[in-house]
Short mmCIF file of C-alpha atoms and ligand atoms in Angstrom, two decimals:
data_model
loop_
_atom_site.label_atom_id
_atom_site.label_comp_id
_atom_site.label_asym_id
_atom_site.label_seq_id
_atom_site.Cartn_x
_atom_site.Cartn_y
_atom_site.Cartn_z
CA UNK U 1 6.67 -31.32 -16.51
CA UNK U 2 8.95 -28.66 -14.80
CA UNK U 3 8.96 -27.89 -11.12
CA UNK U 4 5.80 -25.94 -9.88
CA UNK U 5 5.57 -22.55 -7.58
CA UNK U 6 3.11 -21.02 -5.79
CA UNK U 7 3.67 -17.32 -5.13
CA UNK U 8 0.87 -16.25 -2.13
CA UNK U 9 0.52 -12.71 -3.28
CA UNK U 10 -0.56 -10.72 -6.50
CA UNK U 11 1.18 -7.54 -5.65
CA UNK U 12 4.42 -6.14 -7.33
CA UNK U 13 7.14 -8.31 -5.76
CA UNK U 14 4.77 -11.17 -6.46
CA UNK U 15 4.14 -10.33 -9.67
CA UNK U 16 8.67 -9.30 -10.23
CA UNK U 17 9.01 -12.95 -9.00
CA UNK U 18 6.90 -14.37 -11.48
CA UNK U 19 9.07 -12.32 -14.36
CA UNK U 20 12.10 -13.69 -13.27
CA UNK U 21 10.99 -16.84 -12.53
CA UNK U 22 9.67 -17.07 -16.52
CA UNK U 23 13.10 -15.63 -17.59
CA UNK U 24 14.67 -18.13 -16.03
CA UNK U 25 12.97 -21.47 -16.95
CA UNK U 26 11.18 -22.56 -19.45
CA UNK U 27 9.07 -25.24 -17.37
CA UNK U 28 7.89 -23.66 -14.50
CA UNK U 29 4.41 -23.15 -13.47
CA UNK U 30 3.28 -20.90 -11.66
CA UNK U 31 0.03 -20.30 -9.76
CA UNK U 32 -0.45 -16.82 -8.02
CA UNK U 33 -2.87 -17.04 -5.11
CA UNK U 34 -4.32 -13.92 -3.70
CA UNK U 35 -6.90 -13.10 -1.20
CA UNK U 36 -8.97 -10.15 -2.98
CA UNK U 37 -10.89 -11.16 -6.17
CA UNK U 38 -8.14 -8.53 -7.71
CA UNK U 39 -4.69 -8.40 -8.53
CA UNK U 40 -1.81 -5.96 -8.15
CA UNK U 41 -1.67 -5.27 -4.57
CA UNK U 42 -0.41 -2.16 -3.45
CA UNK U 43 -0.62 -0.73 -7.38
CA UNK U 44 -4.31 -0.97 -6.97
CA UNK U 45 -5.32 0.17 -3.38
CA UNK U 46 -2.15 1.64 -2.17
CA UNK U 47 -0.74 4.05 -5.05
CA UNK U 48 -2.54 7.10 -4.85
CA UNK U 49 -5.49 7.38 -7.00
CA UNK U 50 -4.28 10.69 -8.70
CA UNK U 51 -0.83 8.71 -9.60
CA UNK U 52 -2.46 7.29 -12.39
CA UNK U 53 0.90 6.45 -14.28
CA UNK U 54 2.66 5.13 -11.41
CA UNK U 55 -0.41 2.68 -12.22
CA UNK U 56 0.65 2.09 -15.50
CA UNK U 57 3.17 -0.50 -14.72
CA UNK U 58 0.07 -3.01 -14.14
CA UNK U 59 0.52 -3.63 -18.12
CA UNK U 60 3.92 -5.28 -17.36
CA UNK U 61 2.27 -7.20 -14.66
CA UNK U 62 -0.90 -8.18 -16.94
CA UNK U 63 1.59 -9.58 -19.53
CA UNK U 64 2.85 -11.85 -16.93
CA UNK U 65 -0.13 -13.05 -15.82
CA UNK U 66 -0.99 -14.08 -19.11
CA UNK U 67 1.80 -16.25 -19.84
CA UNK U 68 0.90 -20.31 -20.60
CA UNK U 69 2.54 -21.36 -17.28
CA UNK U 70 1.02 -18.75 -15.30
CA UNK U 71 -2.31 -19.08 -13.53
CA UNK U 72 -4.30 -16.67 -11.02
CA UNK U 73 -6.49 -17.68 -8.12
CA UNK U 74 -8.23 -14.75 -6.67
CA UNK U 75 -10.42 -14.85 -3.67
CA UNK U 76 -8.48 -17.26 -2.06
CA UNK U 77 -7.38 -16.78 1.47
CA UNK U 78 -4.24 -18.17 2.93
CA UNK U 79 -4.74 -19.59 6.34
CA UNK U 80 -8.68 -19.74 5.74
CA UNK U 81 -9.18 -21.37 2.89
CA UNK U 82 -5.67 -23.54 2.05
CA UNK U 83 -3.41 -23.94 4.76
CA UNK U 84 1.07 -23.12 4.52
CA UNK U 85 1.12 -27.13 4.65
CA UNK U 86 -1.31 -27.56 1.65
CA UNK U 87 0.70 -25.21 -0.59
CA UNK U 88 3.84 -26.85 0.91
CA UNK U 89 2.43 -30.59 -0.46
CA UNK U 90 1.28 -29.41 -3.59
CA UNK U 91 3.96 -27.04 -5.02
CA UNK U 92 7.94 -27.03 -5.37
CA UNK U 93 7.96 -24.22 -4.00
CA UNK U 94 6.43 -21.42 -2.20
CA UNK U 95 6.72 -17.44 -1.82
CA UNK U 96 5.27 -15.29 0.39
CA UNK U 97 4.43 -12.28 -1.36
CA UNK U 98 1.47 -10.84 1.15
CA UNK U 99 3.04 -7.64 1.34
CA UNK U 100 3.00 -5.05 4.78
CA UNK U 101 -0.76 -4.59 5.24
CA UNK U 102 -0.98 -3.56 8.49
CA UNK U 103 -0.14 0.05 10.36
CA UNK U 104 2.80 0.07 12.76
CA UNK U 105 1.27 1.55 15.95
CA UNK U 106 2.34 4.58 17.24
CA UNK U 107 1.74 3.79 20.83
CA UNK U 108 0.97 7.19 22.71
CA UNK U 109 -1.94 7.38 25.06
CA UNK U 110 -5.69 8.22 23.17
CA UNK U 111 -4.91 6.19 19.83
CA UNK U 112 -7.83 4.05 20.46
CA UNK U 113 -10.40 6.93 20.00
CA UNK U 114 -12.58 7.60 17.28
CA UNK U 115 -11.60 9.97 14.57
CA UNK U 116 -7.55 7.48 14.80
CA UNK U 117 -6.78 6.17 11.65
CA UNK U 118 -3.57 4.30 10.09
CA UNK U 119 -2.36 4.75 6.42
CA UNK U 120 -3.00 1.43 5.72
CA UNK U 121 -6.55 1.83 6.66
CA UNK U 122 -7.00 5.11 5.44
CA UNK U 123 -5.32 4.64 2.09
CA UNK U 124 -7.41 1.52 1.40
CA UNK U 125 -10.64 3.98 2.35
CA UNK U 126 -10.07 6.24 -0.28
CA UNK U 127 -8.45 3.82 -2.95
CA UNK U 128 -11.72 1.48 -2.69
CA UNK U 129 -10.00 -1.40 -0.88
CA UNK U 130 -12.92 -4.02 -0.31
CA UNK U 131 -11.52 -4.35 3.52
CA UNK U 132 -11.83 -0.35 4.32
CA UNK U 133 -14.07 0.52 1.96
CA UNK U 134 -17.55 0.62 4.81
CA UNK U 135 -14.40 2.79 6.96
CA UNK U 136 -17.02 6.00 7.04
CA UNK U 137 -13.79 7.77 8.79
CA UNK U 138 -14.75 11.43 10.76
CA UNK U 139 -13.43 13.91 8.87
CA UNK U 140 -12.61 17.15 10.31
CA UNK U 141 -11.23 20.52 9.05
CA UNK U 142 -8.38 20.62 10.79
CA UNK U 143 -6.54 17.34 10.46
CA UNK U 144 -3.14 15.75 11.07
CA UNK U 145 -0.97 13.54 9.40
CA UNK U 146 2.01 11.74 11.62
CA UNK U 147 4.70 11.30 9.27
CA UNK U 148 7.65 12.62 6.94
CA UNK U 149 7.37 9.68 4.19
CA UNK U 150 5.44 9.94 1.05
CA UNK U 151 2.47 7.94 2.20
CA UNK U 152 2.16 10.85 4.74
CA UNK U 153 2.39 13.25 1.91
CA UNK U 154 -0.22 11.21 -0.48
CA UNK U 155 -2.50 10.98 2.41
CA UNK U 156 -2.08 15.03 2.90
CA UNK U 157 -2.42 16.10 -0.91
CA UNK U 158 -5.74 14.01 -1.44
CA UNK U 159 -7.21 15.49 1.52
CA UNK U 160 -6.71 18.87 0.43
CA UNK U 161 -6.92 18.21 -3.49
CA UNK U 162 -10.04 20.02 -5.07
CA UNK U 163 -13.04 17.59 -6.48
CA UNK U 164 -11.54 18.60 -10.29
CA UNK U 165 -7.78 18.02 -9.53
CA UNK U 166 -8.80 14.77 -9.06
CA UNK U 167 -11.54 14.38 -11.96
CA UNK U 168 -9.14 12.32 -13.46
CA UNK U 169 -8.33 9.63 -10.61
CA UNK U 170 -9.85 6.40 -9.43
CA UNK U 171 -11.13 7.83 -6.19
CA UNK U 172 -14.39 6.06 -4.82
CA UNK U 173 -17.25 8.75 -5.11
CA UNK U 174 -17.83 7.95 -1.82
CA UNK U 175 -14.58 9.20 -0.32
CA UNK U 176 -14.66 12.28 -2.83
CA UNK U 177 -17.92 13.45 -1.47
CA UNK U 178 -16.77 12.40 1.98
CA UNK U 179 -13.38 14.86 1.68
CA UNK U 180 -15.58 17.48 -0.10
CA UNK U 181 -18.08 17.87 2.45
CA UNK U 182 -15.55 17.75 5.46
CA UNK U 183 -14.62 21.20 5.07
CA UNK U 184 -10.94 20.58 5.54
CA UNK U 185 -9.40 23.80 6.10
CA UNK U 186 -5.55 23.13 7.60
CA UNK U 187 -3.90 19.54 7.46
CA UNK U 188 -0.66 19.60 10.03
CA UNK U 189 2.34 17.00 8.67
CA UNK U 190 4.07 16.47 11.80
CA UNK U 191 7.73 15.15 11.48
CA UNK U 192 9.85 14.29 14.58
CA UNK U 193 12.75 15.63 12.80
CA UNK U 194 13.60 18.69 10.56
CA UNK U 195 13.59 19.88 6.68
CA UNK U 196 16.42 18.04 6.08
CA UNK U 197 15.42 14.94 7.56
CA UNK U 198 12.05 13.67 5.45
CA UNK U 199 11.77 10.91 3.79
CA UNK U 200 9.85 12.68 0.76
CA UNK U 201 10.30 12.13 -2.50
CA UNK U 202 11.42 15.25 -4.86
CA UNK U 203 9.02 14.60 -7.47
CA UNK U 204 5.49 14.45 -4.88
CA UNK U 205 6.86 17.57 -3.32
CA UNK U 206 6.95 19.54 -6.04
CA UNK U 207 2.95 18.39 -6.70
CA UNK U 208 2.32 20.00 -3.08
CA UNK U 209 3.70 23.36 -4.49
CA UNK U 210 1.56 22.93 -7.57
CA UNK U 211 -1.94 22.74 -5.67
CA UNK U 212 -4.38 25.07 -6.75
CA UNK U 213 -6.47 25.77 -3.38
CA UNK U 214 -3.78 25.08 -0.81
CA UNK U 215 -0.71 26.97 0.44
CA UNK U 216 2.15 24.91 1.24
CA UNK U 217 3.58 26.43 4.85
CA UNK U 218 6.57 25.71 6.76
CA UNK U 219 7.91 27.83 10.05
CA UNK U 220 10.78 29.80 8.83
CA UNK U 221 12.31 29.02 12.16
CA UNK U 222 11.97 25.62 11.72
CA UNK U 223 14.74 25.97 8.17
CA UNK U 224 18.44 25.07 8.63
CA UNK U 225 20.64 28.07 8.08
CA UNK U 226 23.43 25.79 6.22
CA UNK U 227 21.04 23.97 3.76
CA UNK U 228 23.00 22.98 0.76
CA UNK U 229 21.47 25.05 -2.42
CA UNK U 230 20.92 21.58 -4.53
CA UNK U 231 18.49 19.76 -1.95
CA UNK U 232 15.68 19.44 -4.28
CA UNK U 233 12.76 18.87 -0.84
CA UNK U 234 14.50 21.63 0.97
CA UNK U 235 14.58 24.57 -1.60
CA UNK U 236 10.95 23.48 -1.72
CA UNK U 237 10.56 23.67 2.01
CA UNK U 238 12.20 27.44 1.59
CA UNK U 239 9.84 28.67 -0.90
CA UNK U 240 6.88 27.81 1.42
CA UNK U 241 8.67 29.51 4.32
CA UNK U 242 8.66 32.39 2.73
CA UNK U 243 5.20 32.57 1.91
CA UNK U 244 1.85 33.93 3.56
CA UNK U 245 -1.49 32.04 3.58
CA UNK U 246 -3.53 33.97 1.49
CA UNK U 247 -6.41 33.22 -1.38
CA UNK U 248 -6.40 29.60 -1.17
CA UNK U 249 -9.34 27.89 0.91
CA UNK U 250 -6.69 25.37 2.67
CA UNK U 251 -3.31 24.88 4.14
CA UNK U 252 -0.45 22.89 4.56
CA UNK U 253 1.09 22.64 7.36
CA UNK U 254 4.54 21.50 7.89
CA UNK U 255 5.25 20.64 11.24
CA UNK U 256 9.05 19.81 12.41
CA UNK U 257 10.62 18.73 15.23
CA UNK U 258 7.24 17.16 16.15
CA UNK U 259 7.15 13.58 18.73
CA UNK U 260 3.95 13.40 18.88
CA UNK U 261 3.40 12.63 22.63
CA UNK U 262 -0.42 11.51 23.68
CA UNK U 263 -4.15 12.16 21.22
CA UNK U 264 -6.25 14.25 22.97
CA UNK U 265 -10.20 13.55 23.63
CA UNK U 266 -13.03 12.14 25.26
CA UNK U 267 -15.46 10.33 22.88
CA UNK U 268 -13.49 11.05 19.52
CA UNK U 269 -10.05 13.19 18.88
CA UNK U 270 -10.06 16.49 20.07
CA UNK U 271 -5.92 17.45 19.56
CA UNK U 272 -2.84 15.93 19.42
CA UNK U 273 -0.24 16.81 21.63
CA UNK U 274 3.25 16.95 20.80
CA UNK U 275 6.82 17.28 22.22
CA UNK U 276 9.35 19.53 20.74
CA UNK U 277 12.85 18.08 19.15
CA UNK U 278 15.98 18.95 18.78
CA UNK U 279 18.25 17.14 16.30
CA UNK U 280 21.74 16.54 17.67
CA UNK U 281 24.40 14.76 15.46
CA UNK U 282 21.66 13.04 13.92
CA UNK U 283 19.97 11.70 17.17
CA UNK U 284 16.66 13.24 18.40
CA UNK U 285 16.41 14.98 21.91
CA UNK U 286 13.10 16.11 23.40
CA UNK U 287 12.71 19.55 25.29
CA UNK U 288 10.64 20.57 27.88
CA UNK U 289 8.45 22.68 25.48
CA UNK U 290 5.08 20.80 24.55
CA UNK U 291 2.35 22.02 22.46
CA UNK U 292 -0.97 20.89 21.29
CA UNK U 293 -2.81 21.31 17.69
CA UNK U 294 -6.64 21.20 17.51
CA UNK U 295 -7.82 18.87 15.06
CA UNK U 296 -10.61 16.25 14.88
CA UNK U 297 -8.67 13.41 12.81
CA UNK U 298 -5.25 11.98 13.26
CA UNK U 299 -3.91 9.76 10.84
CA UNK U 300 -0.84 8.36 11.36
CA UNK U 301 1.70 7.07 8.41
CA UNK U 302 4.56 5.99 10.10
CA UNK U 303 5.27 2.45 8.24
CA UNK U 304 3.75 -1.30 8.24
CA UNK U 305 3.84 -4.09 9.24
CA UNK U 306 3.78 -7.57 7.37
CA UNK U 307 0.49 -9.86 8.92
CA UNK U 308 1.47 -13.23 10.16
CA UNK U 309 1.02 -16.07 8.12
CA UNK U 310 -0.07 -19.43 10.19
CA UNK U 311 2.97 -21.96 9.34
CA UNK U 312 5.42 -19.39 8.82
CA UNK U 313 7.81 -17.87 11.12
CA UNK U 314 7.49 -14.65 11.85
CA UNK U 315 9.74 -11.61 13.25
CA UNK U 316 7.43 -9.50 15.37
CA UNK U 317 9.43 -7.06 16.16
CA UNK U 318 10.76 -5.86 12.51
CA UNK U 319 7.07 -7.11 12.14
CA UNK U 320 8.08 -9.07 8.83
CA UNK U 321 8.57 -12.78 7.80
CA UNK U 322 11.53 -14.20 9.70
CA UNK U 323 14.12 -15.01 6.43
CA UNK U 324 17.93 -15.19 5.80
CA UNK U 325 17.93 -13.19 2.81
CA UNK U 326 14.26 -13.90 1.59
CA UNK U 327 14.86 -17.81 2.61
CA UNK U 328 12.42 -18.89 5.24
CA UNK U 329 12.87 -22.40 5.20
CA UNK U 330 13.31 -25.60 2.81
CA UNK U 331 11.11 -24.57 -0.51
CA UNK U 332 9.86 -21.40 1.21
CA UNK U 333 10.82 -18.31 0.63
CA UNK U 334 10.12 -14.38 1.44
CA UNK U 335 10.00 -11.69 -1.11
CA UNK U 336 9.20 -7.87 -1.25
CA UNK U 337 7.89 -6.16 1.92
CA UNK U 338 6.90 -9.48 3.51
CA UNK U 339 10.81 -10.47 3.71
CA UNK U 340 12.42 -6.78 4.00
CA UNK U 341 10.00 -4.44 5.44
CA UNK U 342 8.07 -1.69 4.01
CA UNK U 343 11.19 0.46 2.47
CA UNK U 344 11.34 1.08 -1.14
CA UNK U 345 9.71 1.84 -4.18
CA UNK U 346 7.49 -0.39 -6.53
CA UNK U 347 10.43 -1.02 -8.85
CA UNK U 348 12.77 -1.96 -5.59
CA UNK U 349 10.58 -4.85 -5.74
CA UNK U 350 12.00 -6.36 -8.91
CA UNK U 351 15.68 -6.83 -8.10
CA UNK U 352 14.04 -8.70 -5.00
CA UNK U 353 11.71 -11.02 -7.07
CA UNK U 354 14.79 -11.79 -9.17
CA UNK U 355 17.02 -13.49 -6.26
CA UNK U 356 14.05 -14.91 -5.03
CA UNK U 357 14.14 -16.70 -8.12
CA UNK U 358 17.84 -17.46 -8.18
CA UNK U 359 17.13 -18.80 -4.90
CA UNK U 360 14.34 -21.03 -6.15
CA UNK U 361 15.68 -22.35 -9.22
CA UNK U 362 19.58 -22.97 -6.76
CA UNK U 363 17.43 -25.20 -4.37
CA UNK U 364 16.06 -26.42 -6.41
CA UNK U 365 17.32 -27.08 -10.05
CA UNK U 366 15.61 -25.54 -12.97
CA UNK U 367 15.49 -28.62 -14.92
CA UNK U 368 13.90 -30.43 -12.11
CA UNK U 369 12.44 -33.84 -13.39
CA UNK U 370 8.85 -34.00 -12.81
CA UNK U 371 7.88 -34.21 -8.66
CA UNK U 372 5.78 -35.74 -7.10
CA UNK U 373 3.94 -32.68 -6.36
CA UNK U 374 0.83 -32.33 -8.12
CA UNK U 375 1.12 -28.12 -8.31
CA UNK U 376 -2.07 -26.61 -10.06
CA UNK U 377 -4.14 -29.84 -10.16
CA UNK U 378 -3.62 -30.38 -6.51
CA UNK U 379 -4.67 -27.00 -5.34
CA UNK U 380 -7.72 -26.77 -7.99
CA UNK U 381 -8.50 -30.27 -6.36
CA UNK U 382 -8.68 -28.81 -2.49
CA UNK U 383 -10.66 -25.22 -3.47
CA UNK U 384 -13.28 -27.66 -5.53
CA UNK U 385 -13.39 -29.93 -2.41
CA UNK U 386 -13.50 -27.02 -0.11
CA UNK U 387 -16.19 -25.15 -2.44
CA UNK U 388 -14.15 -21.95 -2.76
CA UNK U 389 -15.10 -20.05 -6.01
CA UNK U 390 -11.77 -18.54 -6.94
CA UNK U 391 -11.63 -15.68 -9.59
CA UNK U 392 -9.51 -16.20 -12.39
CA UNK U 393 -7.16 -13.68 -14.38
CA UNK U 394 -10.38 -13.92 -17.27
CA UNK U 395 -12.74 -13.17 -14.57
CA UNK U 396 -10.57 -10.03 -13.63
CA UNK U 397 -10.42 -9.38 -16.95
CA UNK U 398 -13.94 -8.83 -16.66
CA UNK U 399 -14.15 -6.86 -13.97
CA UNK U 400 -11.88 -4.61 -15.24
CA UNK U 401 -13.46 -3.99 -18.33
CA UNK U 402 -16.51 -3.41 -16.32
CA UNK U 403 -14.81 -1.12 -14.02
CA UNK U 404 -13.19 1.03 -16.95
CA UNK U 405 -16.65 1.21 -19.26
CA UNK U 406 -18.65 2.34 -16.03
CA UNK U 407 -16.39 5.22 -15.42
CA UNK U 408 -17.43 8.89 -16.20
CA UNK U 409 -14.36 10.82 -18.53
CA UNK U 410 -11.56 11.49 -17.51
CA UNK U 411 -11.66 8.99 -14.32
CA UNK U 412 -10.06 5.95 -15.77
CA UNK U 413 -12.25 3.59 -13.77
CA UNK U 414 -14.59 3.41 -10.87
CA UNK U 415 -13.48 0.64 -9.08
CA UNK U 416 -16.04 -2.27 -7.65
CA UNK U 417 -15.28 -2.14 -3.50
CA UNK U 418 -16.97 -4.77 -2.47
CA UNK U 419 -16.05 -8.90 -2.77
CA UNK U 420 -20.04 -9.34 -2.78
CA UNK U 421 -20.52 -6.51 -5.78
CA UNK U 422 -17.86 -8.45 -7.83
CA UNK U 423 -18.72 -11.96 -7.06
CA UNK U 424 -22.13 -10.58 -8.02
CA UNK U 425 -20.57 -9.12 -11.71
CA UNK U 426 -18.88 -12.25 -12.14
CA UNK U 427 -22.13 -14.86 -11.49
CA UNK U 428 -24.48 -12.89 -13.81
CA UNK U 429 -21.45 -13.10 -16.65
CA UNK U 430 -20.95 -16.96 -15.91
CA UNK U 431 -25.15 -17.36 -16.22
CA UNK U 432 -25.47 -15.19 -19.21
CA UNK U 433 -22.50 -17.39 -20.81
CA UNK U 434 -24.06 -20.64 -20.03
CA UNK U 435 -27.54 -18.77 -21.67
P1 LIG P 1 8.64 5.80 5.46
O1 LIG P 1 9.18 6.38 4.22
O2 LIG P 1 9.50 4.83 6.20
O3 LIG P 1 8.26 7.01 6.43
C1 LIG P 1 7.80 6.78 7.72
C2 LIG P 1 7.80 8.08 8.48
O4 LIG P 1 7.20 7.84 9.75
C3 LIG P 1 9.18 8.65 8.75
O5 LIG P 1 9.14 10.04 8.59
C4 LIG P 1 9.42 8.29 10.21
O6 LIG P 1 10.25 9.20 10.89
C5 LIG P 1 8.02 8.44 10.74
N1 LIG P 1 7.82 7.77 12.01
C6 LIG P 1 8.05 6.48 12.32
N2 LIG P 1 7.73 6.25 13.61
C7 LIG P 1 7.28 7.42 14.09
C8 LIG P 1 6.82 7.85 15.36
N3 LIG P 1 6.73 6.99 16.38
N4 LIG P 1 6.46 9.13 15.52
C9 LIG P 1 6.54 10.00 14.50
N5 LIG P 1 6.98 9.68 13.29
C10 LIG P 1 7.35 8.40 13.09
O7 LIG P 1 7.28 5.01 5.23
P2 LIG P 1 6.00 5.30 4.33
O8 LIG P 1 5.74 6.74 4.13
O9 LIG P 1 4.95 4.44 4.96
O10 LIG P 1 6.40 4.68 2.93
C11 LIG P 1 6.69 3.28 2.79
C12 LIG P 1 7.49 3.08 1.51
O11 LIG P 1 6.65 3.28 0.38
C13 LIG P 1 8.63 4.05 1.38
O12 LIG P 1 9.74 3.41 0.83
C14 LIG P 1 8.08 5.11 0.45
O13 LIG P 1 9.05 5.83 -0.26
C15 LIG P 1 7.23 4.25 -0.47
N6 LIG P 1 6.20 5.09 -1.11
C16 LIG P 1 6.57 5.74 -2.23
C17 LIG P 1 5.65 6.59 -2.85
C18 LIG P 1 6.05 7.34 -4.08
O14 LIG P 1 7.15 7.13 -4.57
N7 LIG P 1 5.21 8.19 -4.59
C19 LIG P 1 4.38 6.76 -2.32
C20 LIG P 1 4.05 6.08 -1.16
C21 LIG P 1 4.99 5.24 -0.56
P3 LIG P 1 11.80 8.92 11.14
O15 LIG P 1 12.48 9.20 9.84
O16 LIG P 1 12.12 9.88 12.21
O17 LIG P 1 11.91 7.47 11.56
#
């Protein structure tokens, strides 16, 4: 028997350290322990639901899982149900692969009131995240969006997507019908700095200028005279300065040089005010000139934050696992947005999961002769004791076959939300199969 790891985690840098680990050695096992009945993490509730191939990548992932040495444990919660010093007795080693799930604040006055959302919450609304799914948030026609990365921009193009632009997604009926029947008319993406300073990608802008019943608008004032012809985002930004709302039911508003300063209301949002910027040599500056928008939601997508894990240290102000380089300690380690922060793609992930891995197999030794560690039939012997009915990779098998058969053409699934509805799928399967 080779050396065992638990990775606490079933998102993509979970899933990347799994990969390499496999490349690596032939012995290894490797259990995968994850809190929702489902894997995939952020591929599942935090990709956009019209980014269907971005989605695809779950085949890679689904491979892995399959693999002899690899086992899944769904539905089991880290610090609840097994403790950091279970894992730690059981297993070689560990990795902490729990991802960024929570919203960085934004910390102006009025955030508390109703109608306040983060991404993190938001995004898991309308991507059927069992944890937001009962969010019921208070839509409002005129809406804004803090933020100039693309989780700002997802959040902006599903609001103001029609019903059959995104026939073909994995959006929850529920939040369809709740974005239909809000009546969205303008939603304001407020960045503190300019054109030239977002953090969107090339490829989702050009989707914004593609939308069929929403102009695109940016404040012609707000363009840099010296723009350099190639930028990609800013010849984008250009073309909607230069246009007039007209025909389309909705808009788009850019918003630049935008801190926003203090949410407006008294029972729920009524506007958010903001402080004009200036950019100088990089560095913002505020001027006297503040202005407010009207709007009835604020959502604000300005980054995450890693949760903290009992029994390992955490950095609260980068808000991440404390690590030197994704090691946290002797056999634990830190990998993907849990060790770096929430920066980078899906695929940024994988050169992560593969030093992880190098790390793991350096401490120690790929060839390991067998521990002392029981691994899988240690933790299989504390959820039995502890009566925790995990969900295994068959029983998301399951559930996904479920969830792909009960769709209606072209939607590619619709998605169970709740842990009780699939608990529920999976206990009438187990009694039909024991007849
Ligand atoms: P992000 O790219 O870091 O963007 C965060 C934005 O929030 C920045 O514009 C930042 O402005 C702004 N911000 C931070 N604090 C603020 C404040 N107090 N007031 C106003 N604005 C504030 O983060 P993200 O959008 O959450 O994305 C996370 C990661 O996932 C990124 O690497 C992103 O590329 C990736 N992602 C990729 C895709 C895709 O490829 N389709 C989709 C979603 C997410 P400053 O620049 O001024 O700090």
């Amino acid at each position: 028997m080779g050396i065992t790891v638990a990775i606490i985690g079933a998102g993509p840098a979970g899933f990347y350290t799994v990969e390499a680990l496999l490349e690596r050695c032939q012995t290894v096992t490797i259990d995968i322990i994850e809190r929702l009945p489902t894997p995939y993490g952020l591929v599942r509730a935090g990709v956009a639901p019209d980014h269907q191939s971005t989605k695809q990548v779950v085949r890679k992932f689904e491979q892995t899982a399959l693999a002899n040495l690899v086992h899944f444990y769904g539905n089991v919660e880290v610090g609840r149900d097994i403790t950091i010093d279970d894992l730690l007795a059981q297993y070689d080693a560990l990795v902490v692969a729990a991802g960024a799930p929570n919203d960085r604040m934004l910390g102006v006055p009025g955030e508390q009131l109703e109608g306040v959302y983060g991404a993190s919450a938001f995004v898991g609304w309308y991507n059927g995240h069992p944890d937001f799914r009962d969010l019921n948030p208070r839509l409002s026609p005129s809406t804004v969006v803090i933020g100039n990365g693309n989780v700002a921009l997802d959040i902006a193009r599903i609001l103001v997507k029609t019903p059959d632009e995104m026939a073909a997604s994995d959006i929850p009926g529920y939040a369809l019908d709740a974005i239909a029947a809000a009546g969205i008319e303008t939603v304001h993406v407020l960045g503190r700095r300019g054109p030239a300073n977002t953090k969107f990608a090339p490829a989702e802008m050009r989707e914004i200028a593609r939308l069929t019943d929403c102009t695109p608008l940016v404040d012609p004032a707000d363009m840099p005279e010296d723009a350099a012809d190639d930028d990609k985002v800013l010849k984008l930004f250009r073309s909607f300065s230069a246009v007039a709302p007209c025909g389309a039911h909705k808009r788009l508003q850019f918003q630049f040089f935008a801190a926003p300063e203090a949410i407006i209301g008294h029972a729920h949002v009524e506007a958010l005010r903001y402080r004009r910027n200036r950019v100088e040599a990089g560095r913002l500056v505020a001027t006297d000139a503040v202005c407010d928008i009207a709007c009835g939601t604020v959502i604000t997508a300005i980054g995450y934050r890693a949760s903290p894990l009992p029994g390992v240290p955490f950095n609260a102000d980068a808000g991440r696992v404390e690590n030197i380089n994704g090691r946290v300690d002797s056999r634990l380690f830190a990998v993907g947005w849990a060790k770096r922060g929430p920066t980078g793609v899906i695929g940024s992930n994988k050169p992560d999961g593969e030093h992880c891995a190098e790390q793991i197999l350096a401490e120690l030794g790929s060839d390991a002769a067998a521990t002392a560690r029981p691994g899988r039939a240690g933790l299989e012997r504390l959820l039995a004791e502890r009566q925790i009915r995990y969900v295994t990779f068959d029983d998301w098998r399951l559930l996904n076959e479920q969830e792909v058969t009960r769709a209606d053409a072209p939607a590619p699934r619709r998605k169970f939300t709740s842990f009780a509805e699939m608990m529920a799928v999976l206990g009438a399967a187990r009694r039909q199969r024991l007849g």
